[in-house]
Short mmCIF file of C-alpha atoms in Angstrom, two decimals:
data_model
loop_
_atom_site.label_atom_id
_atom_site.label_comp_id
_atom_site.label_asym_id
_atom_site.label_seq_id
_atom_site.Cartn_x
_atom_site.Cartn_y
_atom_site.Cartn_z
CA UNK A 750 18.16 6.78 -21.39
CA UNK A 751 15.76 7.60 -18.65
CA UNK A 752 12.76 7.14 -20.82
CA UNK A 753 13.75 3.40 -21.47
CA UNK A 754 13.13 2.68 -17.83
CA UNK A 755 9.87 4.61 -17.69
CA UNK A 756 8.74 2.99 -20.95
CA UNK A 757 9.61 -0.39 -19.54
CA UNK A 758 7.46 0.40 -16.53
CA UNK A 759 4.66 1.66 -18.70
CA UNK A 760 4.85 -1.41 -20.85
CA UNK A 761 4.61 -3.79 -17.83
CA UNK A 762 1.80 -1.57 -16.41
CA UNK A 763 -0.26 -1.61 -19.55
CA UNK A 764 0.26 -5.32 -20.33
CA UNK A 765 -0.61 -6.10 -16.69
CA UNK A 766 -3.83 -4.16 -16.96
CA UNK A 767 -4.70 -5.82 -20.25
CA UNK A 768 -3.98 -9.32 -18.75
CA UNK A 769 -5.98 -8.41 -15.65
CA UNK A 770 -8.90 -7.39 -17.91
CA UNK A 771 -8.58 -10.63 -19.95
CA UNK A 772 -8.44 -12.70 -16.68
CA UNK A 773 -11.53 -10.80 -15.42
CA UNK A 774 -13.33 -11.58 -18.67
CA UNK A 775 -12.28 -15.18 -18.64
CA UNK A 776 -13.74 -15.42 -15.07
CA UNK A 777 -16.97 -13.90 -16.19
CA UNK A 778 -16.50 -10.52 -14.52
CA UNK A 779 -16.57 -7.07 -16.02
CA UNK A 780 -13.76 -5.99 -13.76
CA UNK A 781 -10.01 -6.03 -13.78
CA UNK A 782 -8.60 -9.04 -11.87
CA UNK A 783 -5.16 -8.43 -10.26
CA UNK A 784 -3.86 -6.29 -13.06
CA UNK A 785 -1.54 -4.32 -10.79
CA UNK A 786 -0.23 -7.52 -9.22
CA UNK A 787 0.41 -9.04 -12.59
CA UNK A 788 2.15 -5.87 -13.74
CA UNK A 789 4.50 -6.03 -10.72
CA UNK A 790 5.33 -9.68 -11.37
CA UNK A 791 6.07 -8.79 -15.12
CA UNK A 792 8.35 -6.02 -13.99
CA UNK A 793 10.27 -8.21 -11.59
CA UNK A 794 10.68 -10.90 -14.28
CA UNK A 795 11.67 -8.48 -17.06
CA UNK A 796 14.19 -6.78 -14.72
CA UNK A 797 15.74 -10.11 -13.95
CA UNK A 798 15.96 -11.03 -17.62
CA UNK A 799 17.40 -7.70 -18.72
CA UNK A 800 19.92 -7.79 -15.90
CA UNK A 801 20.99 -11.24 -17.12
CA UNK A 802 21.90 -9.90 -20.51
CA UNK A 803 23.16 -6.57 -19.12
CA UNK A 804 20.61 -4.67 -21.06
CA UNK A 805 19.67 -2.29 -18.25
CA UNK A 806 21.91 0.68 -17.36
CA UNK A 807 21.71 2.78 -14.26
CA UNK A 808 20.30 5.70 -16.07
CA UNK A 809 17.44 3.61 -17.51
CA UNK A 810 16.82 2.17 -14.03
CA UNK A 811 16.33 5.69 -12.58
CA UNK A 812 13.34 6.14 -14.96
CA UNK A 813 11.63 3.40 -12.86
CA UNK A 814 13.19 4.19 -9.49
CA UNK A 815 11.77 7.80 -9.67
CA UNK A 816 8.20 6.50 -9.85
CA UNK A 817 8.90 4.02 -7.05
CA UNK A 818 10.14 6.95 -4.92
CA UNK A 819 7.16 9.08 -5.81
CA UNK A 820 4.68 6.45 -4.61
CA UNK A 821 4.12 7.77 -1.07
CA UNK A 822 3.40 11.38 -2.35
CA UNK A 823 0.92 9.86 -4.90
CA UNK A 824 -0.74 7.93 -2.08
CA UNK A 825 -0.95 11.28 -0.12
CA UNK A 826 -2.64 12.89 -3.14
CA UNK A 827 -4.94 9.85 -3.28
CA UNK A 828 -5.87 10.42 0.31
CA UNK A 829 -6.62 13.98 -0.46
CA UNK A 830 -9.44 13.05 -2.82
CA UNK A 831 -11.21 10.48 -0.70
CA UNK A 832 -14.77 10.97 0.58
CA UNK A 833 -13.70 11.37 4.14
CA UNK A 834 -16.88 13.22 5.13
CA UNK A 835 -19.02 10.15 4.60
CA UNK A 836 -16.38 7.81 5.84
CA UNK A 837 -16.33 9.43 9.23
CA UNK A 838 -19.81 8.06 9.86
CA UNK A 839 -18.21 4.63 10.15
CA UNK A 840 -15.22 5.77 12.27
CA UNK A 841 -15.41 3.02 14.87
CA UNK A 842 -15.60 0.44 12.28
CA UNK A 843 -12.33 1.38 10.67
CA UNK A 844 -10.68 1.54 14.12
CA UNK A 845 -12.10 -1.84 15.17
CA UNK A 846 -11.00 -3.53 11.91
CA UNK A 847 -7.45 -2.08 12.23
CA UNK A 848 -6.98 -2.96 15.84
CA UNK A 849 -8.40 -6.38 15.30
CA UNK A 850 -6.20 -7.19 12.40
CA UNK A 851 -3.09 -5.94 14.14
CA UNK A 852 -3.83 -8.05 17.21
CA UNK A 853 -4.51 -11.18 15.19
CA UNK A 854 -1.33 -10.68 13.13
CA UNK A 855 0.75 -9.90 16.21
CA UNK A 856 -0.36 -13.23 17.80
CA UNK A 857 0.58 -15.12 14.67
CA UNK A 858 4.07 -13.38 14.34
CA UNK A 859 4.73 -14.29 18.00
CA UNK A 860 3.56 -17.82 17.44
CA UNK A 861 5.68 -18.46 14.26
CA UNK A 862 8.79 -16.67 15.70
CA UNK A 863 8.66 -18.66 19.00
CA UNK A 864 8.96 -21.83 16.86
CA UNK A 865 12.14 -20.58 15.28
CA UNK A 866 15.17 -22.78 16.19
CA UNK A 867 17.69 -20.59 18.12
CA UNK A 868 20.61 -21.56 15.92
CA UNK A 869 20.73 -18.44 13.53
CA UNK A 870 21.36 -15.94 16.35
CA UNK A 871 22.96 -17.78 19.28
CA UNK A 872 25.45 -20.02 17.34
CA UNK B 164 -4.74 39.03 -8.24
CA UNK B 165 -6.47 36.09 -6.71
CA UNK B 166 -8.07 35.43 -10.10
CA UNK B 167 -4.75 35.22 -11.83
CA UNK B 168 -3.42 32.77 -9.06
CA UNK B 169 -6.49 30.60 -9.30
CA UNK B 170 -6.27 30.53 -13.08
CA UNK B 171 -2.62 29.52 -12.99
CA UNK B 172 -3.35 26.70 -10.53
CA UNK B 173 -6.28 25.48 -12.63
CA UNK B 174 -4.39 25.55 -15.94
CA UNK B 175 -1.38 23.73 -14.39
CA UNK B 176 -3.39 21.31 -12.22
CA UNK B 177 -0.80 18.51 -11.96
CA UNK B 178 2.09 20.96 -11.31
CA UNK B 179 0.11 22.66 -8.54
CA UNK B 180 -0.63 19.12 -7.03
CA UNK B 181 3.07 18.24 -7.03
CA UNK B 182 3.82 21.49 -5.16
CA UNK B 183 1.00 21.04 -2.68
CA UNK B 184 1.83 17.44 -1.89
CA UNK B 185 5.50 18.32 -1.58
CA UNK B 186 4.59 21.02 0.89
CA UNK B 187 2.42 18.54 2.81
CA UNK B 188 5.34 15.99 2.88
CA UNK B 189 7.71 18.81 4.15
CA UNK B 190 5.33 19.76 6.95
CA UNK B 191 4.78 16.12 7.95
CA UNK B 192 8.52 15.42 7.87
CA UNK B 193 8.93 18.34 10.29
CA UNK B 194 6.07 17.23 12.54
CA UNK B 195 7.57 13.67 12.55
CA UNK B 196 10.99 14.82 13.56
CA UNK B 197 10.05 17.66 16.05
CA UNK B 198 6.87 16.67 17.59
CA UNK B 199 6.89 12.86 17.62
CA UNK B 200 10.71 12.61 17.66
CA UNK B 201 10.62 10.15 14.73
CA UNK B 202 8.27 7.75 16.43
CA UNK B 203 5.59 8.29 13.76
CA UNK B 204 6.91 8.17 10.21
CA UNK B 205 6.48 11.27 8.13
CA UNK B 206 4.56 9.48 5.39
CA UNK B 207 1.89 8.29 7.88
CA UNK B 208 1.47 11.83 9.06
CA UNK B 209 1.29 13.17 5.45
CA UNK B 210 -1.49 10.66 4.70
CA UNK B 211 -3.41 11.71 7.84
CA UNK B 212 -2.97 15.38 6.78
CA UNK B 213 -4.24 14.37 3.30
CA UNK B 214 -7.32 12.77 4.65
CA UNK B 215 -7.90 15.77 6.90
CA UNK B 216 -7.62 18.07 3.80
CA UNK B 217 -10.09 15.74 1.96
CA UNK B 218 -12.42 16.24 4.83
CA UNK B 219 -12.15 20.06 4.62
CA UNK B 220 -12.46 19.85 0.75
CA UNK B 221 -15.58 17.71 1.01
CA UNK B 222 -17.11 20.02 3.58
CA UNK B 223 -16.47 23.09 1.41
CA UNK B 224 -17.51 21.70 -1.95
CA UNK B 225 -20.10 19.22 -0.81
CA UNK B 226 -18.77 16.78 -3.47
CA UNK B 227 -17.50 13.25 -3.03
CA UNK B 228 -13.81 13.71 -4.28
CA UNK B 229 -12.41 15.61 -1.30
CA UNK B 230 -9.93 18.28 -2.11
CA UNK B 231 -10.05 17.44 -5.86
CA UNK B 232 -13.65 18.97 -6.07
CA UNK B 233 -12.14 22.44 -5.35
CA UNK B 234 -11.14 23.95 -8.72
CA UNK B 235 -7.89 25.32 -7.32
CA UNK B 236 -6.75 21.71 -6.34
CA UNK B 237 -8.31 19.78 -9.29
CA UNK B 238 -4.80 18.52 -10.20
CA UNK B 239 -4.89 16.34 -7.07
CA UNK B 240 -7.47 14.31 -8.97
CA UNK B 241 -4.92 13.41 -11.63
CA UNK B 242 -1.89 12.98 -9.32
CA UNK B 243 -3.76 10.72 -6.83
CA UNK B 244 -5.99 9.22 -9.52
CA UNK B 245 -5.95 5.54 -10.54
CA UNK B 246 -3.44 5.89 -13.45
CA UNK B 247 -0.54 7.54 -11.64
CA UNK B 248 -1.16 5.61 -8.43
CA UNK B 249 -1.01 2.21 -9.98
CA UNK B 250 1.99 3.23 -12.13
CA UNK B 251 3.90 4.18 -8.95
CA UNK B 252 2.93 0.95 -7.14
CA UNK B 253 4.10 -1.15 -10.14
CA UNK B 254 7.38 0.82 -9.99
CA UNK B 255 8.05 -0.32 -6.37
CA UNK B 256 8.30 -3.92 -7.62
CA UNK B 257 11.64 -2.81 -9.03
CA UNK B 258 13.04 -2.70 -5.54
CA UNK B 259 12.36 -6.39 -4.84
CA UNK B 260 15.39 -8.72 -5.06
CA UNK B 261 14.10 -12.15 -5.85
CA UNK B 262 17.45 -13.80 -4.73
CA UNK B 263 17.18 -12.43 -1.16
CA UNK B 264 13.47 -13.14 -1.17
CA UNK B 265 14.17 -16.84 -1.96
CA UNK B 266 16.46 -17.07 1.10
CA UNK B 267 13.45 -16.19 3.27
CA UNK B 268 12.18 -19.67 2.15
CA UNK B 269 8.75 -20.92 2.52
CA UNK B 270 8.18 -19.30 5.92
CA UNK B 271 8.21 -15.81 4.31
CA UNK B 272 5.64 -16.95 1.73
CA UNK B 273 3.44 -18.50 4.50
CA UNK B 274 3.76 -15.20 6.50
CA UNK B 275 2.72 -13.23 3.33
CA UNK B 276 -0.34 -15.45 2.72
CA UNK B 277 -1.32 -15.27 6.34
CA UNK B 278 -0.68 -11.45 6.40
CA UNK B 279 -3.06 -11.10 3.53
CA UNK B 280 -5.76 -13.59 4.59
CA UNK B 281 -5.98 -12.91 8.34
CA UNK B 282 -6.42 -9.07 8.32
CA UNK B 283 -8.88 -9.63 5.34
CA UNK B 284 -10.96 -12.02 7.46
CA UNK B 285 -10.95 -9.68 10.41
CA UNK B 286 -11.92 -6.70 8.15
CA UNK B 287 -14.75 -8.63 6.51
CA UNK B 288 -16.11 -9.81 9.92
CA UNK B 289 -15.99 -6.26 11.34
CA UNK B 290 -17.63 -4.85 8.20
CA UNK B 291 -20.35 -7.52 8.40
CA UNK B 292 -20.92 -6.78 12.14
CA UNK B 293 -21.30 -3.05 11.16
CA UNK B 294 -24.07 -3.81 8.67
CA UNK B 295 -22.48 -4.16 5.26
CA UNK B 296 -23.92 -7.06 3.43
CA UNK B 297 -22.84 -6.65 -0.23
CA UNK B 298 -19.74 -8.59 -1.36
CA UNK B 299 -18.14 -5.61 -3.00
CA UNK B 300 -18.14 -3.43 0.27
CA UNK B 301 -17.15 -6.42 2.42
CA UNK B 302 -14.23 -7.22 0.10
CA UNK B 303 -13.06 -3.56 -0.10
CA UNK B 304 -13.06 -3.09 3.69
CA UNK B 305 -11.44 -6.46 4.21
CA UNK B 306 -8.69 -5.55 1.66
CA UNK B 307 -8.22 -2.24 3.44
CA UNK B 308 -7.32 -4.13 6.58
CA UNK B 309 -4.53 -5.71 4.54
CA UNK B 310 -2.93 -2.39 3.53
CA UNK B 311 -4.18 1.03 2.47
CA UNK B 312 -3.02 0.31 -1.00
CA UNK B 313 -4.69 -3.02 -1.47
CA UNK B 314 -7.97 -1.55 -0.22
CA UNK B 315 -8.40 1.17 -2.91
CA UNK B 316 -6.86 -1.00 -5.67
CA UNK B 317 -9.32 -3.84 -4.85
CA UNK B 318 -12.17 -1.42 -4.43
CA UNK B 319 -11.54 0.26 -7.80
CA UNK B 320 -11.23 -3.17 -9.54
CA UNK B 321 -14.55 -4.42 -8.23
CA UNK B 322 -16.45 -1.12 -8.32
CA UNK B 323 -16.82 -0.05 -4.65
CA UNK B 324 -18.33 3.37 -3.72
CA UNK B 325 -16.06 6.19 -2.69
CA UNK B 326 -17.43 6.10 0.78
CA UNK B 327 -16.45 2.44 1.28
CA UNK B 328 -12.99 3.20 -0.37
CA UNK B 329 -12.39 5.95 2.18
CA UNK B 330 -13.32 3.63 4.98
CA UNK B 331 -11.04 0.99 3.56
CA UNK B 332 -8.10 3.44 3.40
CA UNK B 333 -8.86 4.74 6.86
CA UNK B 334 -8.69 1.12 8.14
CA UNK B 335 -5.30 0.57 6.42
CA UNK B 336 -3.82 4.01 7.54
CA UNK B 337 -4.87 3.28 11.19
CA UNK B 338 -3.33 -0.17 10.94
CA UNK B 339 -0.02 1.24 9.57
CA UNK B 340 0.17 3.76 12.34
CA UNK B 341 -0.60 1.08 15.03
CA UNK B 342 2.18 -1.07 13.53
CA UNK B 343 4.66 1.90 13.63
CA UNK B 344 3.88 2.80 17.18
CA UNK B 345 3.32 -0.57 18.71
CA UNK B 346 6.16 -2.59 17.18
CA UNK B 347 8.99 -1.36 19.47
CA UNK B 348 6.78 -2.02 22.51
CA UNK B 349 5.68 -5.52 21.25
CA UNK B 350 9.05 -6.53 19.83
CA UNK B 351 9.93 -8.84 22.75
CA UNK B 352 6.50 -10.50 22.61
CA UNK B 353 6.92 -11.06 18.88
CA UNK B 354 10.51 -12.35 19.28
CA UNK B 355 11.80 -9.82 16.78
CA UNK B 356 15.50 -10.60 16.85
CA UNK B 357 16.69 -12.45 13.76
CA UNK B 358 16.46 -11.62 9.98
CA UNK B 359 14.05 -14.60 9.71
CA UNK B 360 11.79 -13.22 12.41
CA UNK B 361 11.90 -9.74 10.68
CA UNK B 362 10.77 -11.41 7.50
CA UNK B 363 7.90 -13.11 9.19
CA UNK B 364 7.02 -9.74 10.73
CA UNK B 365 7.21 -8.06 7.33
CA UNK B 366 4.90 -10.66 5.79
CA UNK B 367 2.32 -10.54 8.49
CA UNK B 368 2.29 -6.94 9.55
CA UNK B 369 1.92 -5.66 6.00
CA UNK B 370 2.34 -2.03 4.89
CA UNK B 371 5.91 -1.13 4.01
CA UNK B 372 5.69 2.20 5.87
CA UNK B 373 4.48 0.52 9.02
CA UNK B 374 6.96 -2.32 8.81
CA UNK B 375 10.04 -0.15 8.03
CA UNK B 376 9.24 2.42 10.57
CA UNK B 377 8.33 -0.16 13.23
CA UNK B 378 11.55 -2.16 12.60
CA UNK B 379 13.67 1.01 12.50
CA UNK B 380 12.49 1.88 15.96
CA UNK B 381 13.11 -1.72 17.12
CA UNK B 382 16.46 -2.68 15.51
CA UNK B 383 17.85 -0.92 12.50
CA UNK B 384 19.58 -4.04 11.16
CA UNK B 385 16.27 -5.66 10.69
CA UNK B 386 14.72 -3.06 8.38
CA UNK B 387 15.71 -4.43 4.99
CA UNK B 388 14.63 -7.98 5.83
CA UNK B 389 11.19 -6.85 6.94
CA UNK B 390 10.76 -4.34 4.08
CA UNK B 391 11.82 -6.91 1.52
CA UNK B 392 8.90 -9.22 2.43
CA UNK B 393 6.55 -6.29 2.88
CA UNK B 394 7.13 -5.02 -0.65
CA UNK B 395 5.73 -8.32 -1.82
CA UNK B 396 2.79 -7.73 0.40
CA UNK B 397 1.02 -5.04 -1.64
CA UNK B 398 1.48 -7.14 -4.89
CA UNK B 399 0.14 -10.27 -3.39
CA UNK B 400 -2.85 -8.39 -1.85
CA UNK B 401 -3.61 -6.54 -5.22
CA UNK B 402 -3.43 -9.91 -6.94
CA UNK B 403 -5.63 -11.79 -4.42
CA UNK B 404 -8.01 -9.06 -3.43
CA UNK B 405 -10.04 -8.45 -6.56
CA UNK B 406 -9.75 -12.15 -7.44
CA UNK B 407 -9.63 -15.07 -5.08
CA UNK B 408 -10.75 -13.19 -2.00
CA UNK B 409 -13.55 -11.44 -3.80
CA UNK B 410 -14.90 -14.62 -5.18
CA UNK B 411 -14.63 -16.28 -1.81
CA UNK B 412 -16.67 -13.48 -0.21
CA UNK B 413 -19.15 -13.55 -3.08
CA UNK B 414 -19.56 -17.26 -2.64
CA UNK B 415 -20.23 -16.91 1.07
CA UNK B 416 -22.32 -13.78 1.21
CA UNK B 417 -23.87 -13.84 -2.31
CA UNK B 418 -24.49 -11.04 -4.82
#
């Protein structure tokens, strides 16, 4: 059933948020620490475990896949409610931070890939 | 007549939001194909349109929640709110295949770590240079330089202001667009030829939309390898952003 997948996702999400809150508390903060990341790791692990025992049918999986596919539209809706008016005052900053990080990352990609031994492609 | 329409949209806020966002996605897909000939991915255009609508909404309402402050579009607040957004992000973890990821070996992991830490450092330095001094704002903007998802997730977790969040998202969106457009041009310089090089690229360049669009325009075969590592990127960023990276910034800049 589709709801099994969505419920699995909801379970991982809720547990991740709770663990993130607990971690935050343990670290002496009032905020959530990495709850979303923990939830993702939980989902990856649970999916592996369920697959191993053949407990996840394609219909159930579609209950998760739908939400994965809807993530770009949700991000678009998120963009629609940002405080862009006040953000535009810092326009050059966003541009500079973006260009700077792309340049630095591009240099590192080039550096790492130039060190790759040419056996995987040319052999 | 207008009253009936407005009431229907208000009473069915989330449904109206689905329809509106769908329409925006449709228009951006059209712009992507017809005006940019597929060079700029539809999702990037949709996000830009979303930010433009948020600007219009903010100007009209004078509020701080963009289009969601206009009663007619209040459902956008739920659809793009923290709950559904995090739910959708967690769902993308389902697409990750750990077996294939393991084959990337340690270099993929190193690229992922570098791809989180390097943009973060650049973002924090730029934010510092532009006069931000508090650890929360510095971290949020730095996280935005990682991806436009990590920015707001981190910002929400550590309690950043909406203004800083918008800046953080703007940084991430601009970065994604640069990655999409510049990747084919810089492919030779970055030695983007093998699956391994695509994984390194996916880890360091970040955003899934930027990586998949950039690789598609370079060499279609490389797309899954880059996207595979890139799907870990958001998770790692969301894990490190509000925790290790925030503590590091707090330790260096105080408060």
